PDB file of C-alpha atoms in Angstrom:
ATOM      1  CA  ARG P   1      -0.075   0.076   0.081  1.00 56.00           C
ATOM      2  CA  VAL P   2       1.459   3.146  -0.583  1.00 60.00           C
ATOM      3  CA  LEU P   3       1.133   5.801   2.424  1.00 59.00           C
ATOM      4  CA  PRO P   4       0.099   9.426   2.209  1.00 62.00           C
ATOM      5  CA  GLU P   5       3.160  10.566   3.402  1.00 61.00           C
ATOM      6  CA  TRP P   6       4.774   8.895   0.419  1.00 62.00           C
ATOM      7  CA  SER P   7       3.960  12.091  -1.513  1.00 65.00           C
ATOM      8  CA  GLN P   8       6.231  13.756  -0.117  1.00 66.00           C
ATOM      9  CA  ALA P   9       9.143  12.353  -1.559  1.00 66.00           C
ATOM     10  CA  PRO P  10      11.071  13.090  -4.649  1.00 67.00           C
ATOM     11  CA  ALA P  11       9.955  11.621  -7.091  1.00 68.00           C
ATOM     12  CA  GLU P  12      13.657  11.486  -8.868  1.00 69.00           C
ATOM     13  CA  LYS P  13      14.786  10.182  -5.229  1.00 69.00           C
ATOM     14  CA  LEU P  14      13.054   7.290  -4.092  1.00 73.00           C
ATOM     15  CA  LYS P  15      10.701   5.329  -6.606  1.00 73.00           C
ATOM     16  CA  ILE P  16       7.974   3.481  -4.391  1.00 74.00           C
ATOM     17  CA  ILE P  17       6.915  -0.508  -6.014  1.00 72.00           C
ATOM     18  CA  GLU P  18       3.331  -1.470  -6.076  1.00 75.00           C
ATOM     19  CA  VAL P  19       2.876  -4.838  -6.297  1.00 77.00           C
ATOM     20  CA  ALA P  20      -0.915  -7.063  -5.132  1.00 80.00           C
ATOM     21  CA  ASP P  21       0.894  -9.898  -4.276  1.00 84.00           C
ATOM     22  CA  LEU P  22       4.422  -9.084  -2.944  1.00 85.00           C
ATOM     23  CA  ALA P  23       4.922 -13.342  -3.158  1.00 89.00           C
ATOM     24  CA  ASN P  24       5.303 -12.102  -7.864  1.00 86.00           C
ATOM     25  CA  VAL P  25       8.411 -10.088  -6.152  1.00 87.00           C
ATOM     26  CA  PRO P  26      11.020 -13.411  -7.287  1.00 86.00           C
ATOM     27  CA  THR P  27       8.791 -12.412 -11.017  1.00 86.00           C
ATOM     28  CA  LEU P  28       9.314  -8.466 -11.620  1.00 85.00           C
ATOM     29  CA  GLU P  29      11.218  -6.817 -15.014  1.00 84.00           C
ATOM     30  CA  LYS P  30      14.525  -6.973 -13.356  1.00 85.00           C
ATOM     31  CA  LYS P  31      14.957  -4.668 -16.035  1.00 83.00           C
ATOM     32  CA  GLU P  32      12.462  -1.750 -14.096  1.00 82.00           C
ATOM     33  CA  PHE P  33      15.001  -1.706 -11.128  1.00 83.00           C
ATOM     34  CA  GLU P  34      18.825  -1.091 -13.259  1.00 82.00           C
ATOM     35  CA  ASP P  35      20.059   1.871 -12.777  1.00 84.00           C
ATOM     36  CA  TYR P  36      19.013   2.860  -8.831  1.00 87.00           C
ATOM     37  CA  HIS P  37      21.789   2.460  -6.348  1.00 87.00           C
ATOM     38  CA  THR P  38      19.825   1.646  -2.578  1.00 90.00           C
ATOM     39  CA  PHE P  39      16.704  -0.864  -1.666  1.00 92.00           C
ATOM     40  CA  PHE P  40      14.827  -0.401   1.293  1.00 92.00           C
ATOM     41  CA  CYS P  41      12.336  -3.105   3.073  1.00 92.00           C
ATOM     42  CA  CYS P  42      10.500  -2.001   5.699  1.00 89.00           C
ATOM     43  CA  LEU P  43       8.193  -4.225   5.452  1.00 88.00           C
ATOM     44  CA  GLY P  44       6.134  -5.791   9.221  1.00 84.00           C
ATOM     45  CA  SER P  45       3.493  -7.970  10.069  1.00 81.00           C
ATOM     46  CA  ARG P  46       2.216  -9.376  13.136  1.00 70.00           C
ATOM     47  CA  VAL P  47       2.339 -12.476  13.878  1.00 68.00           C
ATOM     48  CA  LYS P  48      -1.535 -12.747  15.309  1.00 73.00           C
ATOM     49  CA  LYS P  49      -2.018 -12.736  11.367  1.00 72.00           C
ATOM     50  CA  GLY P  50      -0.778 -15.692  11.355  1.00 81.00           C
ATOM     51  CA  LYS P  51       2.333 -17.714  10.875  1.00 88.00           C
ATOM     52  CA  LYS P  52       2.298 -18.265   7.476  1.00 89.00           C
ATOM     53  CA  GLU P  53       2.095 -14.740   6.668  1.00 89.00           C
ATOM     54  CA  PHE P  54       4.100 -13.405   9.230  1.00 89.00           C
ATOM     55  CA  ARG P  55       6.411 -15.404   7.814  1.00 92.00           C
ATOM     56  CA  ASP P  56       5.980 -14.334   4.228  1.00 93.00           C
ATOM     57  CA  VAL P  57       6.265 -10.951   5.274  1.00 92.00           C
ATOM     58  CA  ASP P  58       9.326 -10.231   8.026  1.00 94.00           C
ATOM     59  CA  TYR P  59      11.289 -13.217   6.337  1.00 96.00           C
ATOM     60  CA  GLN P  60      10.853 -14.246   2.368  1.00 96.00           C
ATOM     61  CA  PHE P  61       9.749 -11.187   1.391  1.00 95.00           C
ATOM     62  CA  PRO P  62      13.074  -8.991   2.213  1.00 96.00           C
ATOM     63  CA  LEU P  63      14.829 -12.235   0.467  1.00 97.00           C
ATOM     64  CA  ASP P  64      13.242 -12.723  -2.045  1.00 95.00           C
ATOM     65  CA  PHE P  65      12.737  -8.498  -2.318  1.00 94.00           C
ATOM     66  CA  ALA P  66      16.860  -8.667  -2.331  1.00 96.00           C
ATOM     67  CA  ALA P  67      17.304 -10.829  -3.869  1.00 95.00           C
ATOM     68  CA  LEU P  68      15.939  -8.888  -6.518  1.00 94.00           C
ATOM     69  CA  GLY P  69      18.513  -5.829  -6.106  1.00 93.00           C
ATOM     70  CA  ARG P  70      21.255  -8.174  -6.456  1.00 94.00           C
ATOM     71  CA  ASP P  71      20.253  -9.467  -9.425  1.00 93.00           C
ATOM     72  CA  CYS P  72      19.660  -5.450 -10.619  1.00 92.00           C
ATOM     73  CA  GLY P  73      22.447  -4.621  -9.886  1.00 91.00           C
ATOM     74  CA  VAL P  74      21.692  -2.313  -6.599  1.00 91.00           C
ATOM     75  CA  LYS P  75      24.387  -1.742  -4.415  1.00 90.00           C
ATOM     76  CA  HIS P  76      22.733  -0.937  -1.007  1.00 93.00           C
ATOM     77  CA  TYR P  77      19.892  -3.422   0.114  1.00 95.00           C
ATOM     78  CA  SER P  78      18.904  -1.460   3.356  1.00 95.00           C
ATOM     79  CA  VAL P  79      16.157  -3.755   5.783  1.00 97.00           C
ATOM     80  CA  ILE P  80      14.415  -2.630   9.166  1.00 95.00           C
ATOM     81  CA  SER P  81      14.809  -5.931  11.794  1.00 96.00           C
ATOM     82  CA  SER P  82      14.020  -5.896  14.823  1.00 93.00           C
ATOM     83  CA  GLN P  83      16.179  -5.429  18.818  1.00 92.00           C
ATOM     84  CA  GLY P  84      16.733  -8.734  19.997  1.00 92.00           C
ATOM     85  CA  ALA P  85      16.967 -10.342  16.928  1.00 94.00           C
ATOM     86  CA  LYS P  86      18.381 -14.031  16.764  1.00 95.00           C
ATOM     87  CA  LYS P  87      18.139 -16.978  14.167  1.00 95.00           C
ATOM     88  CA  SER P  88      17.916 -19.100  17.953  1.00 95.00           C
ATOM     89  CA  SER P  89      15.892 -17.413  19.873  1.00 95.00           C
ATOM     90  CA  TRP P  90      12.325 -19.291  21.476  1.00 94.00           C
ATOM     91  CA  PHE P  91       9.862 -16.353  20.544  1.00 92.00           C
ATOM     92  CA  LEU P  92       8.830 -17.185  16.977  1.00 91.00           C
ATOM     93  CA  TYR P  93       8.899 -13.073  16.006  1.00 90.00           C
ATOM     94  CA  MET P  94      12.858 -12.732  17.026  1.00 93.00           C
ATOM     95  CA  LYS P  95      13.613 -16.159  15.731  1.00 95.00           C
ATOM     96  CA  THR P  96      11.711 -14.990  11.596  1.00 95.00           C
ATOM     97  CA  LYS P  97      14.462 -12.234  12.182  1.00 96.00           C
ATOM     98  CA  GLY P  98      17.425 -13.194  13.220  1.00 97.00           C
ATOM     99  CA  GLU P  99      16.870 -15.331  10.484  1.00 97.00           C
ATOM    100  CA  MET P 100      16.351 -13.203   8.090  1.00 97.00           C
ATOM    101  CA  GLU P 101      19.223 -11.083   8.902  1.00 97.00           C
ATOM    102  CA  GLU P 102      20.948 -14.214   8.611  1.00 97.00           C
ATOM    103  CA  ASP P 103      19.776 -15.766   4.661  1.00 98.00           C
ATOM    104  CA  LEU P 104      21.057 -12.102   3.994  1.00 97.00           C
ATOM    105  CA  LYS P 105      24.302 -11.626   5.539  1.00 96.00           C
ATOM    106  CA  LYS P 106      24.678 -15.521   3.220  1.00 96.00           C
ATOM    107  CA  MET P 107      23.719 -13.575   0.184  1.00 95.00           C
ATOM    108  CA  ASN P 108      26.461 -11.819  -0.359  1.00 88.00           C
ATOM    109  CA  LEU P 109      25.749  -8.520  -1.238  1.00 92.00           C
ATOM    110  CA  PRO P 110      27.800  -5.398  -1.797  1.00 91.00           C
ATOM    111  CA  TYR P 111      26.907  -3.036   1.012  1.00 92.00           C
ATOM    112  CA  LEU P 112      24.163  -4.942   3.889  1.00 95.00           C
ATOM    113  CA  SER P 113      22.669  -2.301   5.962  1.00 96.00           C
ATOM    114  CA  ILE P 114      20.094  -4.452   8.926  1.00 97.00           C
ATOM    115  CA  PHE P 115      18.392  -1.863  11.811  1.00 95.00           C
ATOM    116  CA  ARG P 116      17.114  -3.568  14.492  1.00 94.00           C
ATOM    117  CA  PRO P 117      14.571  -0.484  16.770  1.00 92.00           C
ATOM    118  CA  GLY P 118      13.428  -1.583  20.307  1.00 87.00           C
ATOM    119  CA  MET P 119      10.107   0.148  20.501  1.00 84.00           C
ATOM    120  CA  ILE P 120       8.231   1.180  16.829  1.00 82.00           C
ATOM    121  CA  THR P 121       6.272   4.490  17.349  1.00 80.00           C
ATOM    122  CA  GLY P 122       4.287   6.441  15.287  1.00 68.00           C
ATOM    123  CA  ARG P 123       2.546   4.459  13.434  1.00 55.00           C
ATOM    124  CA  ASN P 124      -0.241   6.708  11.799  1.00 56.00           C
ATOM    125  CA  ASN P 125      -1.408   4.281   9.445  1.00 50.00           C
ATOM    126  CA  ASP P 126      -1.214   0.853  11.494  1.00 51.00           C
ATOM    127  CA  LYS P 127      -1.848   1.585  15.523  1.00 51.00           C
ATOM    128  CA  ARG P 128      -1.514  -1.204  18.329  1.00 46.00           C
ATOM    129  CA  PHE P 129      -2.116  -0.900  22.054  1.00 49.00           C
ATOM    130  CA  THR P 130       2.210  -1.723  21.982  1.00 49.00           C
ATOM    131  CA  ASP P 131       2.564   2.110  20.997  1.00 47.00           C
ATOM    132  CA  LYS P 132      -0.289   3.087  22.894  1.00 50.00           C
ATOM    133  CA  LEU P 133       1.230   1.451  25.943  1.00 48.00           C
ATOM    134  CA  ALA P 134       4.653   2.889  25.312  1.00 46.00           C
ATOM    135  CA  GLY P 135       2.520   6.420  26.339  1.00 49.00           C
ATOM    136  CA  PHE P 136       2.190   5.318  29.558  1.00 50.00           C
ATOM    137  CA  VAL P 137       5.066   3.050  30.583  1.00 50.00           C
ATOM    138  CA  LYS P 138       8.685   3.474  29.443  1.00 49.00           C
ATOM    139  CA  ALA P 139       9.575  -0.205  28.804  1.00 46.00           C
ATOM    140  CA  THR P 140      13.298   0.792  28.709  1.00 46.00           C
ATOM    141  CA  CYS P 141      13.642  -2.770  30.609  1.00 50.00           C
ATOM    142  CA  ILE P 142      12.510  -4.520  27.841  1.00 54.00           C
ATOM    143  CA  ALA P 143      12.877  -1.983  24.674  1.00 56.00           C
ATOM    144  CA  SER P 144      13.985   1.313  23.670  1.00 76.00           C
ATOM    145  CA  ASN P 145      11.094   2.761  21.869  1.00 83.00           C
ATOM    146  CA  VAL P 146      12.178   4.728  18.390  1.00 85.00           C
ATOM    147  CA  SER P 147       9.933   6.313  15.756  1.00 84.00           C
ATOM    148  CA  THR P 148       9.730   5.648  12.470  1.00 82.00           C
ATOM    149  CA  ALA P 149      10.708   9.331  11.294  1.00 82.00           C
ATOM    150  CA  LYS P 150      14.134   8.482  13.437  1.00 87.00           C
ATOM    151  CA  ILE P 151      14.321   5.386  11.652  1.00 88.00           C
ATOM    152  CA  ALA P 152      13.727   7.307   7.725  1.00 85.00           C
ATOM    153  CA  GLU P 153      16.228   9.706   8.670  1.00 87.00           C
ATOM    154  CA  CYS P 154      18.672   6.681   9.909  1.00 90.00           C
ATOM    155  CA  MET P 155      17.868   4.955   7.229  1.00 90.00           C
ATOM    156  CA  LEU P 156      18.522   7.934   4.965  1.00 87.00           C
ATOM    157  CA  ASN P 157      21.857   8.580   6.990  1.00 89.00           C
ATOM    158  CA  ASP P 158      23.499   4.968   5.928  1.00 90.00           C
ATOM    159  CA  THR P 159      22.611   5.887   2.940  1.00 88.00           C
ATOM    160  CA  LEU P 160      23.973   9.378   2.350  1.00 86.00           C
ATOM    161  CA  THR P 161      27.017   7.951   4.042  1.00 84.00           C
ATOM    162  CA  TYR P 162      27.181   4.545   1.439  1.00 79.00           C
ATOM    163  CA  HIS P 163      27.194   6.566  -1.337  1.00 74.00           C
ATOM    164  CA  LEU P 164      29.894   9.594  -0.835  1.00 70.00           C
ATOM    165  CA  LYS P 165      32.074   6.950   0.096  1.00 72.00           C
ATOM    166  CA  PRO P 166      31.072   3.746  -1.301  1.00 66.00           C
ATOM    167  CA  ASN P 167      34.165   1.477  -0.615  1.00 71.00           C
ATOM    168  CA  ASN P 168      34.591   1.156   2.682  1.00 69.00           C
ATOM    169  CA  PRO P 169      35.667  -2.096   3.538  1.00 70.00           C
ATOM    170  CA  GLU P 170      32.734  -3.123   5.860  1.00 78.00           C
ATOM    171  CA  ASN P 171      30.034  -5.057   3.838  1.00 87.00           C
ATOM    172  CA  VAL P 172      27.334  -5.170   6.696  1.00 89.00           C
ATOM    173  CA  ARG P 173      26.331  -2.556   8.956  1.00 91.00           C
ATOM    174  CA  ILE P 174      24.501  -3.415  11.744  1.00 92.00           C
ATOM    175  CA  PHE P 175      22.255  -0.756  13.249  1.00 91.00           C
ATOM    176  CA  THR P 176      20.652  -0.354  17.324  1.00 90.00           C
ATOM    177  CA  ASN P 177      19.195   2.576  19.332  1.00 78.00           C
TER     178      ASN P 177
END
């Protein structure tokens, strides 16, 4: 879905890719994406939607999108994961995010940025109980809070840094808050 906030981005800097079914990403025409430098993946679902949908959105689709970028010559892939992501976790959410991170690293992308925010606040398009709770209780003992705007700012700054210094020997960077 396209969010109203995205209309503020300059069209020459940001191309919004709309796909009716994200399971079709591997079949997209690669030539449409060959002149792009960075792919951003900010997908996320909820476990309560069902394990299959959650796994598709939080694991498979980010990998498919990264493979599309790699195959099109995109040099930088930036993805949102989660604080506490660990493939050996007993919790489905953390385990899935950890597996996604590990499998992205195995893809040998030219430059991979992984963002591990704590509790994400300010989702105007997707109100969640935890957002309301975070307003009343400081959850610093579990996870720190970070706004969607701050995550976007960090992702943009990382991208600009990469493009200013494309020969950085670090090809995987992990950011936490």
